[in-house]
Amino acid sequence: MAANVALLSASSPSTSAAASSFLSRRPLSRGCAASPRRASSRLSIMAALGDDPIREWILTEGKAMQIKGTRSIGGGCINSAQRYDTDAGPFFVKTNSRIGPEMFEGEALGLKAMYDTKSIRVPLPYKVGSLPTGGSFIIMEFIEFGRSRGDQSALGRKLAEMHKAAKSDKGYGFHVDNTIGSTPQINTWTADWIEFYSKHRLGYQLELASRRYGDSAIYEKGQRLIKNIRPLFDGAVLEPCLLHGDLWSGNISSDTKGDPVILDPACYYGHNEAEFGMSWCAGFGGDFYNAYFQVMPKQPGFEKRRDLYLLYHYLNHYNLFGSGYRSSAMSIIEDYLHLLAA
């Protein structure tokens, strides 16, 4: 369908200003003046659909006259996902019966920020709202995926182009807090990257582990590491680049032309190397990195910092899924404490 965008309904006062700055109303189609009969028919339809905000949006702002059918297409372990087929083209809809619209508002702002870089393809968000029975939904552009994850070189190059194109003059963080999986991700604007990553990424996850599991050992060693990481950044040029934030194989695909597509972000502005924090389950190979570094040159100390960015995601998986990820996180912490003689 055409890449037009509708107004994001931001129900939270803290996100409404940011939402309106990123998303604008989807324009009417040419020759869209409705006949009295069509207008009357649409009013009747909407009266019947007043308790279904997804169908209501599709049949008004979405410019569809008929929903031909819906079908489930997965959605992962947190959300449900459906494809809505209409006479105006397909729509992709995610719902969550337990979480309010703030999670999807953060996702929509991230998708729109990436979309605006005109670098790598992402689904364009159209609408976020609350469900009358509780929970929330997001409606977005439906992208037909190809048969493979696409070309690794193209993915690396386009991801680097996104990082190069989108920088923040506010420092490190994002317009709203969002989620990494279902874990809150704090994005308070911070001038210094090392301070931001220490406090809002590693420190936050360590505190969660301490509260959730009473894990004082990983908390205390992790705090020792945080106090000593600055030398790992010697010689590196640090800039606040727009990051997808949760780039693993399940969030990477390609369209029918073979162009890479990335989705389900946890966006923020951060050091570009932090984008590779999920590389342990993303399948990035030599072609990916070679293409990436042709656009965004490798910084001194890249190899020494690589595991530091893995650590955030191992800690998050520990907090989300349990002790199976603890040993990986603890091993990284202890290796760095030895390297830094801390």
PDB file of C-alpha atoms in Angstrom, residues 13-320:
ATOM      1  CA  PRO A  13       0.810  13.320  28.064  1.00  0.00           C
ATOM      2  CA  SER A  14       4.533  12.595  28.219  1.00  0.00           C
ATOM      3  CA  THR A  15       4.554  11.237  24.682  1.00  0.00           C
ATOM      4  CA  SER A  16       1.969  13.355  22.909  1.00  0.00           C
ATOM      5  CA  ALA A  17       4.319  16.154  21.873  1.00  0.00           C
ATOM      6  CA  ALA A  18       6.967  13.730  20.649  1.00  0.00           C
ATOM      7  CA  ALA A  19       4.387  11.684  18.787  1.00  0.00           C
ATOM      8  CA  SER A  20       2.951  14.671  16.964  1.00  0.00           C
ATOM      9  CA  SER A  21       6.429  15.743  15.867  1.00  0.00           C
ATOM     10  CA  PHE A  22       7.118  12.386  14.235  1.00  0.00           C
ATOM     11  CA  LEU A  23       3.818  11.331  12.719  1.00  0.00           C
ATOM     12  CA  SER A  24       1.385  13.308  10.604  1.00  0.00           C
ATOM     13  CA  ARG A  25      -2.087  12.595   9.302  1.00  0.00           C
ATOM     14  CA  ARG A  26      -2.459  10.312   6.319  1.00  0.00           C
ATOM     15  CA  PRO A  27      -3.714  12.428   3.386  1.00  0.00           C
ATOM     16  CA  LEU A  28      -6.970  11.757   1.602  1.00  0.00           C
ATOM     17  CA  SER A  29      -6.876   9.939  -1.697  1.00  0.00           C
ATOM     18  CA  ARG A  30      -7.384  11.952  -4.875  1.00  0.00           C
ATOM     19  CA  GLY A  31     -11.024  12.360  -5.823  1.00  0.00           C
ATOM     20  CA  CYS A  32     -12.092  11.307  -2.339  1.00  0.00           C
ATOM     21  CA  ALA A  33     -15.271  13.330  -1.967  1.00  0.00           C
ATOM     22  CA  ALA A  34     -17.822  10.854  -0.657  1.00  0.00           C
ATOM     23  CA  SER A  35     -21.305  10.557  -2.119  1.00  0.00           C
ATOM     24  CA  PRO A  36     -24.239  10.908   0.337  1.00  0.00           C
ATOM     25  CA  ARG A  37     -24.991   7.196  -0.062  1.00  0.00           C
ATOM     26  CA  ARG A  38     -21.401   6.214   0.672  1.00  0.00           C
ATOM     27  CA  ALA A  39     -21.237   8.602   3.640  1.00  0.00           C
ATOM     28  CA  SER A  40     -24.477   7.161   5.054  1.00  0.00           C
ATOM     29  CA  SER A  41     -23.193   3.631   4.575  1.00  0.00           C
ATOM     30  CA  ARG A  42     -19.934   4.482   6.304  1.00  0.00           C
ATOM     31  CA  LEU A  43     -21.746   6.034   9.261  1.00  0.00           C
ATOM     32  CA  SER A  44     -23.811   2.878   9.659  1.00  0.00           C
ATOM     33  CA  ILE A  45     -20.694   0.750   9.558  1.00  0.00           C
ATOM     34  CA  MET A  46     -18.944   2.913  12.130  1.00  0.00           C
ATOM     35  CA  ALA A  47     -21.906   2.836  14.506  1.00  0.00           C
ATOM     36  CA  ALA A  48     -21.642  -0.948  14.487  1.00  0.00           C
ATOM     37  CA  LEU A  49     -17.870  -0.891  14.929  1.00  0.00           C
ATOM     38  CA  GLY A  50     -17.630   1.650  17.724  1.00  0.00           C
ATOM     39  CA  ASP A  51     -16.241  -0.975  20.092  1.00  0.00           C
ATOM     40  CA  ASP A  52     -13.535  -2.123  17.638  1.00  0.00           C
ATOM     41  CA  PRO A  53     -10.987   0.685  17.243  1.00  0.00           C
ATOM     42  CA  ILE A  54      -8.809  -1.342  14.849  1.00  0.00           C
ATOM     43  CA  ARG A  55     -11.571  -1.895  12.313  1.00  0.00           C
ATOM     44  CA  GLU A  56     -12.813   1.631  12.901  1.00  0.00           C
ATOM     45  CA  TRP A  57      -9.444   3.135  11.931  1.00  0.00           C
ATOM     46  CA  ILE A  58      -9.029   0.875   8.900  1.00  0.00           C
ATOM     47  CA  LEU A  59     -12.491   1.803   7.598  1.00  0.00           C
ATOM     48  CA  THR A  60     -11.968   5.548   8.119  1.00  0.00           C
ATOM     49  CA  GLU A  61      -8.404   6.823   8.269  1.00  0.00           C
ATOM     50  CA  GLY A  62      -7.180   3.703   6.472  1.00  0.00           C
ATOM     51  CA  LYS A  63      -9.461   4.520   3.518  1.00  0.00           C
ATOM     52  CA  ALA A  64     -10.767   0.949   3.227  1.00  0.00           C
ATOM     53  CA  MET A  65     -14.410   0.263   2.388  1.00  0.00           C
ATOM     54  CA  GLN A  66     -14.253  -3.459   3.127  1.00  0.00           C
ATOM     55  CA  ILE A  67     -12.220  -5.764   5.353  1.00  0.00           C
ATOM     56  CA  LYS A  68     -12.006  -8.995   3.392  1.00  0.00           C
ATOM     57  CA  GLY A  69     -10.484 -11.104   6.132  1.00  0.00           C
ATOM     58  CA  THR A  70      -7.918 -11.395   8.913  1.00  0.00           C
ATOM     59  CA  ARG A  71      -5.388 -14.043   9.772  1.00  0.00           C
ATOM     60  CA  SER A  72      -2.854 -14.585  12.513  1.00  0.00           C
ATOM     61  CA  ILE A  73       0.800 -14.287  11.543  1.00  0.00           C
ATOM     62  CA  GLY A  74       2.539 -14.896  14.846  1.00  0.00           C
ATOM     63  CA  GLY A  75       3.925 -11.944  16.787  1.00  0.00           C
ATOM     64  CA  GLY A  76       6.452 -13.539  19.130  1.00  0.00           C
ATOM     65  CA  CYS A  77       6.227 -14.232  22.855  1.00  0.00           C
ATOM     66  CA  ILE A  78       4.966 -10.781  23.878  1.00  0.00           C
ATOM     67  CA  ASN A  79       2.380  -9.669  21.291  1.00  0.00           C
ATOM     68  CA  SER A  80      -0.146 -11.163  18.896  1.00  0.00           C
ATOM     69  CA  ALA A  81      -0.048 -10.173  15.225  1.00  0.00           C
ATOM     70  CA  GLN A  82      -2.632 -10.261  12.460  1.00  0.00           C
ATOM     71  CA  ARG A  83      -2.843  -9.380   8.800  1.00  0.00           C
ATOM     72  CA  TYR A  84      -5.963  -7.430   7.823  1.00  0.00           C
ATOM     73  CA  ASP A  85      -6.776  -7.786   4.118  1.00  0.00           C
ATOM     74  CA  THR A  86      -8.865  -4.938   2.706  1.00  0.00           C
ATOM     75  CA  ASP A  87      -9.836  -3.396  -0.599  1.00  0.00           C
ATOM     76  CA  ALA A  88      -7.247  -0.678   0.170  1.00  0.00           C
ATOM     77  CA  GLY A  89      -4.474  -3.237   0.644  1.00  0.00           C
ATOM     78  CA  PRO A  90      -3.213  -5.201   3.655  1.00  0.00           C
ATOM     79  CA  PHE A  91      -2.451  -3.799   7.110  1.00  0.00           C
ATOM     80  CA  PHE A  92      -0.259  -5.291   9.818  1.00  0.00           C
ATOM     81  CA  VAL A  93      -1.716  -5.155  13.332  1.00  0.00           C
ATOM     82  CA  LYS A  94      -0.109  -6.071  16.649  1.00  0.00           C
ATOM     83  CA  THR A  95      -2.072  -6.321  19.865  1.00  0.00           C
ATOM     84  CA  ASN A  96      -1.245  -6.867  23.511  1.00  0.00           C
ATOM     85  CA  SER A  97      -4.024  -7.712  25.959  1.00  0.00           C
ATOM     86  CA  ARG A  98      -2.035  -6.813  29.090  1.00  0.00           C
ATOM     87  CA  ILE A  99       0.052  -3.707  28.339  1.00  0.00           C
ATOM     88  CA  GLY A 100      -1.177  -0.177  27.677  1.00  0.00           C
ATOM     89  CA  PRO A 101      -0.390   1.854  24.549  1.00  0.00           C
ATOM     90  CA  GLU A 102       2.879   3.302  25.882  1.00  0.00           C
ATOM     91  CA  MET A 103       4.857   0.306  24.621  1.00  0.00           C
ATOM     92  CA  PHE A 104       3.498   0.628  21.082  1.00  0.00           C
ATOM     93  CA  GLU A 105       3.857   4.419  21.180  1.00  0.00           C
ATOM     94  CA  GLY A 106       7.579   3.967  21.789  1.00  0.00           C
ATOM     95  CA  GLU A 107       7.789   1.451  18.960  1.00  0.00           C
ATOM     96  CA  ALA A 108       5.927   3.749  16.577  1.00  0.00           C
ATOM     97  CA  LEU A 109       8.192   6.699  17.321  1.00  0.00           C
ATOM     98  CA  GLY A 110      11.224   4.497  16.730  1.00  0.00           C
ATOM     99  CA  LEU A 111       9.870   3.130  13.448  1.00  0.00           C
ATOM    100  CA  LYS A 112       9.069   6.626  12.215  1.00  0.00           C
ATOM    101  CA  ALA A 113      12.506   7.932  13.193  1.00  0.00           C
ATOM    102  CA  MET A 114      14.183   5.111  11.240  1.00  0.00           C
ATOM    103  CA  TYR A 115      11.793   5.539   8.308  1.00  0.00           C
ATOM    104  CA  ASP A 116      12.654   9.221   8.074  1.00  0.00           C
ATOM    105  CA  THR A 117      16.339   8.453   7.485  1.00  0.00           C
ATOM    106  CA  LYS A 118      15.402   7.010   4.045  1.00  0.00           C
ATOM    107  CA  SER A 119      18.181   4.461   4.475  1.00  0.00           C
ATOM    108  CA  ILE A 120      16.803   1.030   5.368  1.00  0.00           C
ATOM    109  CA  ARG A 121      13.265  -0.237   4.946  1.00  0.00           C
ATOM    110  CA  VAL A 122      11.035  -0.392   8.027  1.00  0.00           C
ATOM    111  CA  PRO A 123       7.243  -0.727   8.318  1.00  0.00           C
ATOM    112  CA  LEU A 124       5.610   2.678   8.591  1.00  0.00           C
ATOM    113  CA  PRO A 125       3.381   3.053  11.693  1.00  0.00           C
ATOM    114  CA  TYR A 126      -0.143   4.405  11.226  1.00  0.00           C
ATOM    115  CA  LYS A 127      -2.027   4.234  14.523  1.00  0.00           C
ATOM    116  CA  VAL A 128      -1.587   3.331  18.188  1.00  0.00           C
ATOM    117  CA  GLY A 129      -4.478   3.046  20.606  1.00  0.00           C
ATOM    118  CA  SER A 130      -6.138   1.308  23.537  1.00  0.00           C
ATOM    119  CA  LEU A 131      -8.403  -1.717  23.277  1.00  0.00           C
ATOM    120  CA  PRO A 132     -11.808  -1.422  24.985  1.00  0.00           C
ATOM    121  CA  THR A 133     -11.276  -4.716  26.812  1.00  0.00           C
ATOM    122  CA  GLY A 134      -7.829  -3.682  28.031  1.00  0.00           C
ATOM    123  CA  GLY A 135      -4.468  -3.689  26.350  1.00  0.00           C
ATOM    124  CA  SER A 136      -3.399  -1.879  23.209  1.00  0.00           C
ATOM    125  CA  PHE A 137      -2.752  -2.114  19.476  1.00  0.00           C
ATOM    126  CA  ILE A 138      -0.576  -0.719  16.709  1.00  0.00           C
ATOM    127  CA  ILE A 139      -1.496  -0.609  13.022  1.00  0.00           C
ATOM    128  CA  MET A 140       1.300  -0.326  10.498  1.00  0.00           C
ATOM    129  CA  GLU A 141       2.297  -0.854   6.909  1.00  0.00           C
ATOM    130  CA  PHE A 142       2.242  -4.487   5.823  1.00  0.00           C
ATOM    131  CA  ILE A 143       5.488  -5.540   4.141  1.00  0.00           C
ATOM    132  CA  GLU A 144       5.495  -8.770   2.158  1.00  0.00           C
ATOM    133  CA  PHE A 145       8.674 -10.622   3.094  1.00  0.00           C
ATOM    134  CA  GLY A 146      10.889 -12.484   0.668  1.00  0.00           C
ATOM    135  CA  ARG A 147      12.120 -16.024   1.078  1.00  0.00           C
ATOM    136  CA  SER A 148      15.383 -15.153   2.841  1.00  0.00           C
ATOM    137  CA  ARG A 149      16.843 -12.613   5.238  1.00  0.00           C
ATOM    138  CA  GLY A 150      18.430 -10.884   2.272  1.00  0.00           C
ATOM    139  CA  ASP A 151      21.964  -9.912   1.424  1.00  0.00           C
ATOM    140  CA  GLN A 152      24.312  -9.430   4.402  1.00  0.00           C
ATOM    141  CA  SER A 153      26.336  -6.768   2.612  1.00  0.00           C
ATOM    142  CA  ALA A 154      23.230  -4.738   1.829  1.00  0.00           C
ATOM    143  CA  LEU A 155      22.078  -5.036   5.454  1.00  0.00           C
ATOM    144  CA  GLY A 156      25.435  -3.840   6.783  1.00  0.00           C
ATOM    145  CA  ARG A 157      25.639  -0.941   4.343  1.00  0.00           C
ATOM    146  CA  LYS A 158      22.078   0.292   4.891  1.00  0.00           C
ATOM    147  CA  LEU A 159      22.309  -0.035   8.663  1.00  0.00           C
ATOM    148  CA  ALA A 160      25.496   2.052   8.597  1.00  0.00           C
ATOM    149  CA  GLU A 161      23.761   4.618   6.391  1.00  0.00           C
ATOM    150  CA  MET A 162      21.014   4.902   8.998  1.00  0.00           C
ATOM    151  CA  HIS A 163      23.562   5.385  11.788  1.00  0.00           C
ATOM    152  CA  LYS A 164      25.376   8.011   9.735  1.00  0.00           C
ATOM    153  CA  ALA A 165      22.215   9.872   8.716  1.00  0.00           C
ATOM    154  CA  ALA A 166      20.477  10.227  12.075  1.00  0.00           C
ATOM    155  CA  LYS A 167      22.332  11.979  14.894  1.00  0.00           C
ATOM    156  CA  SER A 168      20.891  13.696  17.941  1.00  0.00           C
ATOM    157  CA  ASP A 169      21.776  17.177  19.191  1.00  0.00           C
ATOM    158  CA  LYS A 170      20.246  16.305  22.587  1.00  0.00           C
ATOM    159  CA  GLY A 171      22.828  13.692  23.473  1.00  0.00           C
ATOM    160  CA  TYR A 172      22.183  10.023  24.187  1.00  0.00           C
ATOM    161  CA  GLY A 173      18.664   8.735  24.848  1.00  0.00           C
ATOM    162  CA  PHE A 174      15.316   9.040  23.099  1.00  0.00           C
ATOM    163  CA  HIS A 175      12.151  11.126  23.105  1.00  0.00           C
ATOM    164  CA  VAL A 176      10.355   8.573  25.312  1.00  0.00           C
ATOM    165  CA  ASP A 177      11.213   5.563  27.412  1.00  0.00           C
ATOM    166  CA  ASN A 178      10.408   2.325  25.586  1.00  0.00           C
ATOM    167  CA  THR A 179      10.882  -1.413  26.063  1.00  0.00           C
ATOM    168  CA  ILE A 180      13.493  -4.031  25.233  1.00  0.00           C
ATOM    169  CA  GLY A 181      11.357  -7.145  24.997  1.00  0.00           C
ATOM    170  CA  SER A 182       8.971  -6.383  27.834  1.00  0.00           C
ATOM    171  CA  THR A 183      11.648  -4.805  30.039  1.00  0.00           C
ATOM    172  CA  PRO A 184      11.413  -1.026  30.482  1.00  0.00           C
ATOM    173  CA  GLN A 185      14.239   0.786  28.703  1.00  0.00           C
ATOM    174  CA  ILE A 186      15.101   4.161  30.224  1.00  0.00           C
ATOM    175  CA  ASN A 187      16.069   6.790  27.657  1.00  0.00           C
ATOM    176  CA  THR A 188      16.651   9.947  29.708  1.00  0.00           C
ATOM    177  CA  TRP A 189      18.746  12.356  27.627  1.00  0.00           C
ATOM    178  CA  THR A 190      22.363  12.271  28.813  1.00  0.00           C
ATOM    179  CA  ALA A 191      25.335  14.230  27.451  1.00  0.00           C
ATOM    180  CA  ASP A 192      27.954  11.539  28.088  1.00  0.00           C
ATOM    181  CA  TRP A 193      27.679   8.108  26.449  1.00  0.00           C
ATOM    182  CA  ILE A 194      29.618   6.221  29.118  1.00  0.00           C
ATOM    183  CA  GLU A 195      27.406   7.709  31.818  1.00  0.00           C
ATOM    184  CA  PHE A 196      24.265   6.855  29.831  1.00  0.00           C
ATOM    185  CA  TYR A 197      25.297   3.263  29.129  1.00  0.00           C
ATOM    186  CA  SER A 198      26.515   2.712  32.688  1.00  0.00           C
ATOM    187  CA  LYS A 199      23.373   4.058  34.366  1.00  0.00           C
ATOM    188  CA  HIS A 200      20.478   3.393  31.989  1.00  0.00           C
ATOM    189  CA  ARG A 201      21.645   0.157  30.395  1.00  0.00           C
ATOM    190  CA  LEU A 202      24.015  -1.910  32.548  1.00  0.00           C
ATOM    191  CA  GLY A 203      23.123  -0.329  35.890  1.00  0.00           C
ATOM    192  CA  TYR A 204      19.377  -0.632  35.345  1.00  0.00           C
ATOM    193  CA  GLN A 205      19.637  -4.312  34.394  1.00  0.00           C
ATOM    194  CA  LEU A 206      21.887  -5.069  37.367  1.00  0.00           C
ATOM    195  CA  GLU A 207      19.358  -3.460  39.714  1.00  0.00           C
ATOM    196  CA  LEU A 208      16.582  -5.562  38.168  1.00  0.00           C
ATOM    197  CA  ALA A 209      18.595  -8.730  38.721  1.00  0.00           C
ATOM    198  CA  SER A 210      19.258  -7.754  42.324  1.00  0.00           C
ATOM    199  CA  ARG A 211      15.578  -7.066  43.008  1.00  0.00           C
ATOM    200  CA  ARG A 212      14.202  -9.989  41.053  1.00  0.00           C
ATOM    201  CA  TYR A 213      16.619 -12.726  42.071  1.00  0.00           C
ATOM    202  CA  GLY A 214      18.436 -11.299  45.081  1.00  0.00           C
ATOM    203  CA  ASP A 215      21.600 -11.728  43.008  1.00  0.00           C
ATOM    204  CA  SER A 216      24.062  -9.660  45.000  1.00  0.00           C
ATOM    205  CA  ALA A 217      27.094 -11.317  43.386  1.00  0.00           C
ATOM    206  CA  ILE A 218      26.345 -10.223  39.831  1.00  0.00           C
ATOM    207  CA  TYR A 219      25.176  -6.823  41.074  1.00  0.00           C
ATOM    208  CA  GLU A 220      28.344  -6.100  43.051  1.00  0.00           C
ATOM    209  CA  LYS A 221      30.726  -7.296  40.352  1.00  0.00           C
ATOM    210  CA  GLY A 222      28.731  -5.472  37.691  1.00  0.00           C
ATOM    211  CA  GLN A 223      28.936  -2.228  39.659  1.00  0.00           C
ATOM    212  CA  ARG A 224      32.700  -2.642  39.941  1.00  0.00           C
ATOM    213  CA  LEU A 225      32.867  -3.015  36.184  1.00  0.00           C
ATOM    214  CA  ILE A 226      30.715   0.073  35.571  1.00  0.00           C
ATOM    215  CA  LYS A 227      33.120   2.194  37.628  1.00  0.00           C
ATOM    216  CA  ASN A 228      36.063   1.100  35.500  1.00  0.00           C
ATOM    217  CA  ILE A 229      34.882   0.958  31.869  1.00  0.00           C
ATOM    218  CA  ARG A 230      36.034   4.382  30.679  1.00  0.00           C
ATOM    219  CA  PRO A 231      39.498   3.179  29.488  1.00  0.00           C
ATOM    220  CA  LEU A 232      37.749   0.827  27.024  1.00  0.00           C
ATOM    221  CA  PHE A 233      36.699   3.916  25.045  1.00  0.00           C
ATOM    222  CA  ASP A 234      40.137   5.507  24.705  1.00  0.00           C
ATOM    223  CA  GLY A 235      40.583   6.781  21.141  1.00  0.00           C
ATOM    224  CA  ALA A 236      36.994   6.086  20.084  1.00  0.00           C
ATOM    225  CA  VAL A 237      34.843   8.759  18.464  1.00  0.00           C
ATOM    226  CA  LEU A 238      31.490   8.682  20.252  1.00  0.00           C
ATOM    227  CA  GLU A 239      28.412  10.127  18.524  1.00  0.00           C
ATOM    228  CA  PRO A 240      24.700   9.694  19.333  1.00  0.00           C
ATOM    229  CA  CYS A 241      23.475   7.673  16.329  1.00  0.00           C
ATOM    230  CA  LEU A 242      19.932   6.398  15.893  1.00  0.00           C
ATOM    231  CA  LEU A 243      19.953   2.692  16.812  1.00  0.00           C
ATOM    232  CA  HIS A 244      17.381  -0.006  16.164  1.00  0.00           C
ATOM    233  CA  GLY A 245      18.302  -1.268  19.612  1.00  0.00           C
ATOM    234  CA  ASP A 246      17.173  -4.916  19.416  1.00  0.00           C
ATOM    235  CA  LEU A 247      18.688  -6.216  16.210  1.00  0.00           C
ATOM    236  CA  TRP A 248      18.568 -10.019  16.256  1.00  0.00           C
ATOM    237  CA  SER A 249      17.612 -12.507  13.550  1.00  0.00           C
ATOM    238  CA  GLY A 250      13.896 -12.412  14.413  1.00  0.00           C
ATOM    239  CA  ASN A 251      13.819  -8.663  13.707  1.00  0.00           C
ATOM    240  CA  ILE A 252      15.622  -8.842  10.370  1.00  0.00           C
ATOM    241  CA  SER A 253      14.082  -9.861   7.065  1.00  0.00           C
ATOM    242  CA  SER A 254      13.927  -8.777   3.416  1.00  0.00           C
ATOM    243  CA  ASP A 255      11.156  -7.668   1.115  1.00  0.00           C
ATOM    244  CA  THR A 256      10.189  -9.353  -2.140  1.00  0.00           C
ATOM    245  CA  LYS A 257      12.885  -7.352  -3.960  1.00  0.00           C
ATOM    246  CA  GLY A 258      15.543  -8.699  -1.632  1.00  0.00           C
ATOM    247  CA  ASP A 259      16.101  -5.382   0.162  1.00  0.00           C
ATOM    248  CA  PRO A 260      16.698  -5.686   3.910  1.00  0.00           C
ATOM    249  CA  VAL A 261      13.887  -4.895   6.339  1.00  0.00           C
ATOM    250  CA  ILE A 262      14.236  -4.335  10.078  1.00  0.00           C
ATOM    251  CA  LEU A 263      11.337  -4.247  12.530  1.00  0.00           C
ATOM    252  CA  ASP A 264      10.272  -4.428  16.210  1.00  0.00           C
ATOM    253  CA  PRO A 265      12.793  -1.807  17.384  1.00  0.00           C
ATOM    254  CA  ALA A 266      13.806  -0.528  20.799  1.00  0.00           C
ATOM    255  CA  CYS A 267      15.200   2.705  19.402  1.00  0.00           C
ATOM    256  CA  TYR A 268      17.433   5.249  21.078  1.00  0.00           C
ATOM    257  CA  TYR A 269      20.417   7.415  20.166  1.00  0.00           C
ATOM    258  CA  GLY A 270      23.629   5.734  21.221  1.00  0.00           C
ATOM    259  CA  HIS A 271      27.142   4.713  20.258  1.00  0.00           C
ATOM    260  CA  ASN A 272      26.829   2.894  16.940  1.00  0.00           C
ATOM    261  CA  GLU A 273      28.700  -0.180  18.197  1.00  0.00           C
ATOM    262  CA  ALA A 274      25.920  -0.851  20.697  1.00  0.00           C
ATOM    263  CA  GLU A 275      23.802  -1.934  17.705  1.00  0.00           C
ATOM    264  CA  PHE A 276      25.791  -5.166  17.604  1.00  0.00           C
ATOM    265  CA  GLY A 277      24.857  -6.149  21.154  1.00  0.00           C
ATOM    266  CA  MET A 278      22.535  -8.897  19.920  1.00  0.00           C
ATOM    267  CA  SER A 279      25.065 -10.242  17.407  1.00  0.00           C
ATOM    268  CA  TRP A 280      25.213 -13.500  19.371  1.00  0.00           C
ATOM    269  CA  CYS A 281      21.835 -14.365  17.868  1.00  0.00           C
ATOM    270  CA  ALA A 282      21.774 -12.174  14.761  1.00  0.00           C
ATOM    271  CA  GLY A 283      24.047 -14.118  12.434  1.00  0.00           C
ATOM    272  CA  PHE A 284      26.160 -11.167  11.318  1.00  0.00           C
ATOM    273  CA  GLY A 285      29.018 -12.417   9.168  1.00  0.00           C
ATOM    274  CA  GLY A 286      32.127 -10.996   7.540  1.00  0.00           C
ATOM    275  CA  ASP A 287      30.211  -9.542   4.586  1.00  0.00           C
ATOM    276  CA  PHE A 288      27.946  -7.631   6.973  1.00  0.00           C
ATOM    277  CA  TYR A 289      30.790  -6.058   8.952  1.00  0.00           C
ATOM    278  CA  ASN A 290      32.921  -5.290   5.895  1.00  0.00           C
ATOM    279  CA  ALA A 291      30.052  -3.410   4.266  1.00  0.00           C
ATOM    280  CA  TYR A 292      29.168  -1.636   7.507  1.00  0.00           C
ATOM    281  CA  PHE A 293      32.695  -0.405   8.174  1.00  0.00           C
ATOM    282  CA  GLN A 294      33.029   0.960   4.651  1.00  0.00           C
ATOM    283  CA  VAL A 295      30.356   3.505   5.611  1.00  0.00           C
ATOM    284  CA  MET A 296      31.007   3.821   9.353  1.00  0.00           C
ATOM    285  CA  PRO A 297      34.739   3.171   9.913  1.00  0.00           C
ATOM    286  CA  LYS A 298      35.750   0.840  12.703  1.00  0.00           C
ATOM    287  CA  GLN A 299      36.835   2.727  15.823  1.00  0.00           C
ATOM    288  CA  PRO A 300      39.986   1.978  17.855  1.00  0.00           C
ATOM    289  CA  GLY A 301      39.227  -0.573  20.559  1.00  0.00           C
ATOM    290  CA  PHE A 302      36.183  -2.042  18.798  1.00  0.00           C
ATOM    291  CA  GLU A 303      37.111  -5.627  19.682  1.00  0.00           C
ATOM    292  CA  LYS A 304      37.675  -4.743  23.354  1.00  0.00           C
ATOM    293  CA  ARG A 305      34.231  -3.159  23.620  1.00  0.00           C
ATOM    294  CA  ARG A 306      32.291  -5.827  21.753  1.00  0.00           C
ATOM    295  CA  ASP A 307      31.426  -7.944  24.807  1.00  0.00           C
ATOM    296  CA  LEU A 308      30.508  -4.853  26.826  1.00  0.00           C
ATOM    297  CA  TYR A 309      27.593  -4.333  24.440  1.00  0.00           C
ATOM    298  CA  LEU A 310      26.662  -8.015  24.523  1.00  0.00           C
ATOM    299  CA  LEU A 311      26.439  -7.755  28.299  1.00  0.00           C
ATOM    300  CA  TYR A 312      23.377  -5.490  28.274  1.00  0.00           C
ATOM    301  CA  HIS A 313      21.379  -8.020  26.289  1.00  0.00           C
ATOM    302  CA  TYR A 314      22.592 -11.031  28.278  1.00  0.00           C
ATOM    303  CA  LEU A 315      21.520  -9.256  31.457  1.00  0.00           C
ATOM    304  CA  ASN A 316      18.148  -8.440  29.908  1.00  0.00           C
ATOM    305  CA  HIS A 317      17.653 -12.074  28.894  1.00  0.00           C
ATOM    306  CA  TYR A 318      18.588 -13.121  32.413  1.00  0.00           C
ATOM    307  CA  ASN A 319      15.917 -10.797  33.799  1.00  0.00           C
ATOM    308  CA  LEU A 320      13.336 -11.871  31.229  1.00  0.00           C
TER     309      LEU A 320
END
